[in-house]
Tab-separated table of C-alpha atoms in Angstrom:
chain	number	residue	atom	x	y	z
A	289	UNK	CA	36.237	30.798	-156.850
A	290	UNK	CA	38.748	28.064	-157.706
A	291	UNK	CA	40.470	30.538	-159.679
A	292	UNK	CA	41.189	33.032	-156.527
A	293	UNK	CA	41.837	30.493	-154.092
A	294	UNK	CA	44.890	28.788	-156.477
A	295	UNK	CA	45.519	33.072	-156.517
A	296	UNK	CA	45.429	33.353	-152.935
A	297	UNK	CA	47.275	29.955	-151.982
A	298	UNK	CA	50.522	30.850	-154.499
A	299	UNK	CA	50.702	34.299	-153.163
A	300	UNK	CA	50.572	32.870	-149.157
A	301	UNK	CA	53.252	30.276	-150.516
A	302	UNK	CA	56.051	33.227	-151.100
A	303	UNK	CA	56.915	34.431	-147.865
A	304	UNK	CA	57.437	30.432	-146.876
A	305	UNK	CA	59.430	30.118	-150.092
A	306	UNK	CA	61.549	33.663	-149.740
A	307	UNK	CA	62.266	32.373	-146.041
A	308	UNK	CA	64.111	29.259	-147.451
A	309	UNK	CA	66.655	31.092	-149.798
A	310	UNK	CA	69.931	32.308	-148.750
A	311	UNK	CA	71.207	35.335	-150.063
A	312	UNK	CA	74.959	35.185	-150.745
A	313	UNK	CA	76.783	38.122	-150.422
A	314	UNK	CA	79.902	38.900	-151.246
A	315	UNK	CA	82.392	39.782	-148.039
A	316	UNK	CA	84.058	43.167	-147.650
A	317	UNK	CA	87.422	43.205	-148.870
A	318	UNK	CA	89.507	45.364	-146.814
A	319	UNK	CA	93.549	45.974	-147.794
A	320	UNK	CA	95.811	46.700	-145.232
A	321	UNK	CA	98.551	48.451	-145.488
A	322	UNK	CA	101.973	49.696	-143.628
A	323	UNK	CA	104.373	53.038	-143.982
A	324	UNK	CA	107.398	51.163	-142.947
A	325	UNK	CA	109.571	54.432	-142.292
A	326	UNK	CA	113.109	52.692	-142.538
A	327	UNK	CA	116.408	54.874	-142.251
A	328	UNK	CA	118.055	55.199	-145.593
A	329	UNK	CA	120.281	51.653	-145.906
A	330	UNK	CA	123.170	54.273	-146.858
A	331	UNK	CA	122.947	55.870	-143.724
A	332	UNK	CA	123.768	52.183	-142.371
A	333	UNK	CA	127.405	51.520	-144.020
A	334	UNK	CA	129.322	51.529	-141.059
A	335	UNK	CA	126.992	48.787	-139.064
A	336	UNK	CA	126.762	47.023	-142.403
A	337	UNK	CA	130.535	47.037	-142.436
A	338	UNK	CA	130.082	45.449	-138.667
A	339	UNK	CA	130.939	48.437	-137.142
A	340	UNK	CA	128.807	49.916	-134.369
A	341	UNK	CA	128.574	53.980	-134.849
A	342	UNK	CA	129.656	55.587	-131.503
A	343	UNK	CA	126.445	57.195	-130.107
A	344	UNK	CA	126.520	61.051	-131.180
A	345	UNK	CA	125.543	61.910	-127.150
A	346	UNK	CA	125.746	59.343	-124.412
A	347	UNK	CA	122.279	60.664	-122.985
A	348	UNK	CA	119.272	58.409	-123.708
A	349	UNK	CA	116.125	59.720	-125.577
A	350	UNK	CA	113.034	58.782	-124.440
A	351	UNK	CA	110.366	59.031	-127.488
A	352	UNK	CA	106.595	59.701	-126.156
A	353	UNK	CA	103.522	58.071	-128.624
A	354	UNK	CA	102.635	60.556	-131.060
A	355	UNK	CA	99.696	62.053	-130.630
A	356	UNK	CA	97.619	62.749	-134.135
A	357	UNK	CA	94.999	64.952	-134.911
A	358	UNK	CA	91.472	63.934	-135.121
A	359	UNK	CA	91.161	64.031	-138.947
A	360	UNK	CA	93.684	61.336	-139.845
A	361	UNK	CA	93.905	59.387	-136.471
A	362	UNK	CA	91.661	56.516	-137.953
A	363	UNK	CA	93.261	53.611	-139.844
A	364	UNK	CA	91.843	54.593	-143.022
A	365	UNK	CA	93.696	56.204	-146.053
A	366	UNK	CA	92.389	59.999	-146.303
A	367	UNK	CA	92.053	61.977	-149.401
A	368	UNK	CA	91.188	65.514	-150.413
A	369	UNK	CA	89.299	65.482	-153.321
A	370	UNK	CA	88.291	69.361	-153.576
A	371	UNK	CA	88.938	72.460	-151.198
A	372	UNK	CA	87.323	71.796	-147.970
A	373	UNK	CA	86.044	68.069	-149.241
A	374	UNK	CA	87.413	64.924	-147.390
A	375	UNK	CA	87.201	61.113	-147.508
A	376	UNK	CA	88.183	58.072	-145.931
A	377	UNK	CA	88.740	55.209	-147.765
A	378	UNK	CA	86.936	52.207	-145.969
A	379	UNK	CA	88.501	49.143	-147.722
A	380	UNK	CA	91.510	51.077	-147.931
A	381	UNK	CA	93.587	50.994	-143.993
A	382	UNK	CA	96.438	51.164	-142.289
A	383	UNK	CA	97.528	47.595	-140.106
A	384	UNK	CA	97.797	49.274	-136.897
A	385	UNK	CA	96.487	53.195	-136.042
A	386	UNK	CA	99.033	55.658	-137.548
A	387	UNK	CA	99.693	56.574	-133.925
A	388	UNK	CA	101.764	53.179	-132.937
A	389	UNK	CA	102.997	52.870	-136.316
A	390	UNK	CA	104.643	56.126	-136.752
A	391	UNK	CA	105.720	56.446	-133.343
A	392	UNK	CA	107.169	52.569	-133.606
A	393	UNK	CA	109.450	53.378	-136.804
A	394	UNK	CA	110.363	56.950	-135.263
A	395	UNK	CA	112.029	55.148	-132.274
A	396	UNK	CA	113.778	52.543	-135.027
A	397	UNK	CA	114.661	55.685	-137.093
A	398	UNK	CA	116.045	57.644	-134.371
A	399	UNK	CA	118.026	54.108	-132.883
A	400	UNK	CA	119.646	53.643	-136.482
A	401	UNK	CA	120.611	57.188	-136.082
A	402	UNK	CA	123.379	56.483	-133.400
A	403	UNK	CA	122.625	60.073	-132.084
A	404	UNK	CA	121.881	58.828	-128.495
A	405	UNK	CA	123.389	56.170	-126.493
A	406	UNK	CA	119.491	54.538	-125.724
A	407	UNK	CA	116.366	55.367	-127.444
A	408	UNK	CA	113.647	54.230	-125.447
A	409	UNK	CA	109.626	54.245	-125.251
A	410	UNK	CA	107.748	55.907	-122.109
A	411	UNK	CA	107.046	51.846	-120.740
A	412	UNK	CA	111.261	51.097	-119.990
A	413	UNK	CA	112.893	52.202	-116.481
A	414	UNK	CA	116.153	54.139	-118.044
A	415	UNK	CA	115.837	57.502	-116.907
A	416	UNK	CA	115.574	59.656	-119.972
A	417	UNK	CA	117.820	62.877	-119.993
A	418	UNK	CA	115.981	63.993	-123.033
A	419	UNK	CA	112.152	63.629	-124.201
A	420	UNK	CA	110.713	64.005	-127.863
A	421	UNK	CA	106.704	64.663	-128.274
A	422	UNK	CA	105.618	64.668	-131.537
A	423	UNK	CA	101.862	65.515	-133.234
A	424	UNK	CA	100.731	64.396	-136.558
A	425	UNK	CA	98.721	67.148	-138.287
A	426	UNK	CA	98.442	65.753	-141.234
A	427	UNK	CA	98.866	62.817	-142.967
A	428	UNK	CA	96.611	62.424	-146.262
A	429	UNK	CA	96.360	62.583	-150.266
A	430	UNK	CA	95.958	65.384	-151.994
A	431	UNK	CA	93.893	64.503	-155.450
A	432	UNK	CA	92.967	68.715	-155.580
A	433	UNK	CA	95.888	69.661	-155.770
A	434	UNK	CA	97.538	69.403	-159.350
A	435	UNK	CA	99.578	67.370	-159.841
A	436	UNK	CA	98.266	64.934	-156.831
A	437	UNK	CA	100.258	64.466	-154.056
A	438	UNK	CA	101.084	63.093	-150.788
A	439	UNK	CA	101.328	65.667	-147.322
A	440	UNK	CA	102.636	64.700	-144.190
A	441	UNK	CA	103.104	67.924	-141.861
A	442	UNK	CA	104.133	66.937	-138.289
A	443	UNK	CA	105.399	69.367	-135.217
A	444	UNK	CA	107.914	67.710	-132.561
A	445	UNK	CA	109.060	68.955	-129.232
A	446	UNK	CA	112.115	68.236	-127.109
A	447	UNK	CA	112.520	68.603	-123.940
A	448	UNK	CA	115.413	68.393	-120.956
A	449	UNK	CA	114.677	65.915	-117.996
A	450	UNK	CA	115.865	66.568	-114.542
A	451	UNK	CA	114.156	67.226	-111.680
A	452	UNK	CA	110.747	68.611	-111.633
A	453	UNK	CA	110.984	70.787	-114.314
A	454	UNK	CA	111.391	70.157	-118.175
A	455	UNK	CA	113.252	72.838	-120.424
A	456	UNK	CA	111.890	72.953	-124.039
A	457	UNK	CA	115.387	72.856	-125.906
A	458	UNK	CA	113.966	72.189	-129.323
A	459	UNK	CA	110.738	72.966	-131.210
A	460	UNK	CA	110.333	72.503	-134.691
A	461	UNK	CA	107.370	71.938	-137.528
A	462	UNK	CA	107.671	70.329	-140.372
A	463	UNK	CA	105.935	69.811	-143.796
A	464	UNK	CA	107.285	67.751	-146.535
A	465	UNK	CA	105.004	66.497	-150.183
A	466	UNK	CA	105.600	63.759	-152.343
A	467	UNK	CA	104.155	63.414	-155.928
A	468	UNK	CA	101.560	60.512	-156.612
A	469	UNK	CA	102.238	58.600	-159.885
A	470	UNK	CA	98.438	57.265	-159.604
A	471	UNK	CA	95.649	57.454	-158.056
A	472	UNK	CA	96.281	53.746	-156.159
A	473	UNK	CA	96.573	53.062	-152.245
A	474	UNK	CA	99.224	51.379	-152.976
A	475	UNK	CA	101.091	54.571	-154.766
A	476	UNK	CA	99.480	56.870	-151.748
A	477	UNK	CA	101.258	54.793	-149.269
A	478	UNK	CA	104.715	54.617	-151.284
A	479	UNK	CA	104.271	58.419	-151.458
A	480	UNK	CA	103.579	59.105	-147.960
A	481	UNK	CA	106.243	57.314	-146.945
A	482	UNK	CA	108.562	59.049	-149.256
A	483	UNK	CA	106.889	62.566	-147.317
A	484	UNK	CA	107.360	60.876	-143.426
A	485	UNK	CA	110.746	59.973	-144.427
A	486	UNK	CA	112.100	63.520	-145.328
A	487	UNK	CA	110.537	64.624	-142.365
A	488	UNK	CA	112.333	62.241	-139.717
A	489	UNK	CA	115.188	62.953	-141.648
A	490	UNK	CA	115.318	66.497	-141.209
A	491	UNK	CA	114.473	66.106	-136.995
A	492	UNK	CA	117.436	64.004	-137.055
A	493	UNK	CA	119.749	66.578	-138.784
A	494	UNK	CA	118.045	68.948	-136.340
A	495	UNK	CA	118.698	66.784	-132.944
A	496	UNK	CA	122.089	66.565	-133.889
A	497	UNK	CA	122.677	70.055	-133.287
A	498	UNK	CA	121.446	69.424	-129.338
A	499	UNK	CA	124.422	69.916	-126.979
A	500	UNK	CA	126.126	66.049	-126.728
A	501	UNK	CA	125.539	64.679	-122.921
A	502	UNK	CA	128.973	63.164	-121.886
């Protein structure tokens, strides 16, 4: 009887004991990461000379938030691994939604550009005399396709201000891949870049064939 009640007694002591320890776990260790879609510094020789380009068109651009599709609107990196198979990398993320960022270094890209007198966002008072809405399709690795690479595909729209109605005067889509070196966030954000880049470059080459606003 001794026996079971030192059994019993050592058995009713565990729960007290297991109450008093304090599991240590380790914290989640997110990285956090941004495109930073900067106009080439060669396109820049005549303000790094300390010469401001004359504006291509004194009418002022007025460029909306992007919108981005549902697939790659979160902050996380997103990779296709096989056909039809997706993931989002949890510790992996962008700083701010893909939205504000791309949208943010489209303005600076397009400002850099010297193809309008003003590039401004939707939130300033200058009345726009042109508009450019923009969707992000896509914006992902690619680890099925071989080699890997990086996709960006994005559609744009511009449109005429004045008065109540808005004429569409340019509509364009574009898709543009970069290779991956390795299988890193770090190299999937260099090569997405690299793939957003070409693309704003080409919508600039394309604005620049809009009729110039005197």
């Amino acid at each position: 009887m001794r026996a079971l009640a030192a059994i019993l007694a050592v058995f009713l002591a565990l729960p007290l004991a297991a109450s008093c320890v304090k599991l240590e776990r380790q914290p989640i260790e997110k990285r956090f990461y941004a495109l930073e879609i900067a106009r080439p510094e060669a396109a820049l020789s005549n303000a790094e000379a300390g010469q401001k380009p004359a504006p291509h068109s004194a009418a002022t651009l007025m460029v909306r938030r992007l919108a981005v599709s549902p697939r790659v609107a979160g902050r996380e990196l997103v990779y296709r691994t096989a056909p039809s198979a997706w993931t989002a990398d949890y510790y992996n993320v962008f700083f701010v939604p893909p939205a504000d960022m791309l949208s943010q270094d489209l303005r600076a890209w397009l400002h850099s550009a010297a193809l309008f007198a003003n590039v401004v966002d939707p939130g300033s008072l200058a009345v726009a005399d042109y508009i450019l809405e923009g969707n992000v399709v896509n914006l992902y690795a690619d680890f099925a396709a071989k080699p890997a690479q990086a996709v960006a595909e994005l559609q744009f729209l511009v449109l005429k201000s004045g008065g109540d109605e808005r004429q569409v005067l340019l509509t364009r889509e574009y898709r543009r891949t970069a290779p991956l070196a390795a299988s890193t966030p770090q190299e999937v954000v260099r090569a997405e870049r690299e793939a957003v880049s070409a693309i704003y470059s080409a919508l600039e080459a394309d604005l620049r064939t809009l009729p110039p606003r005197k």
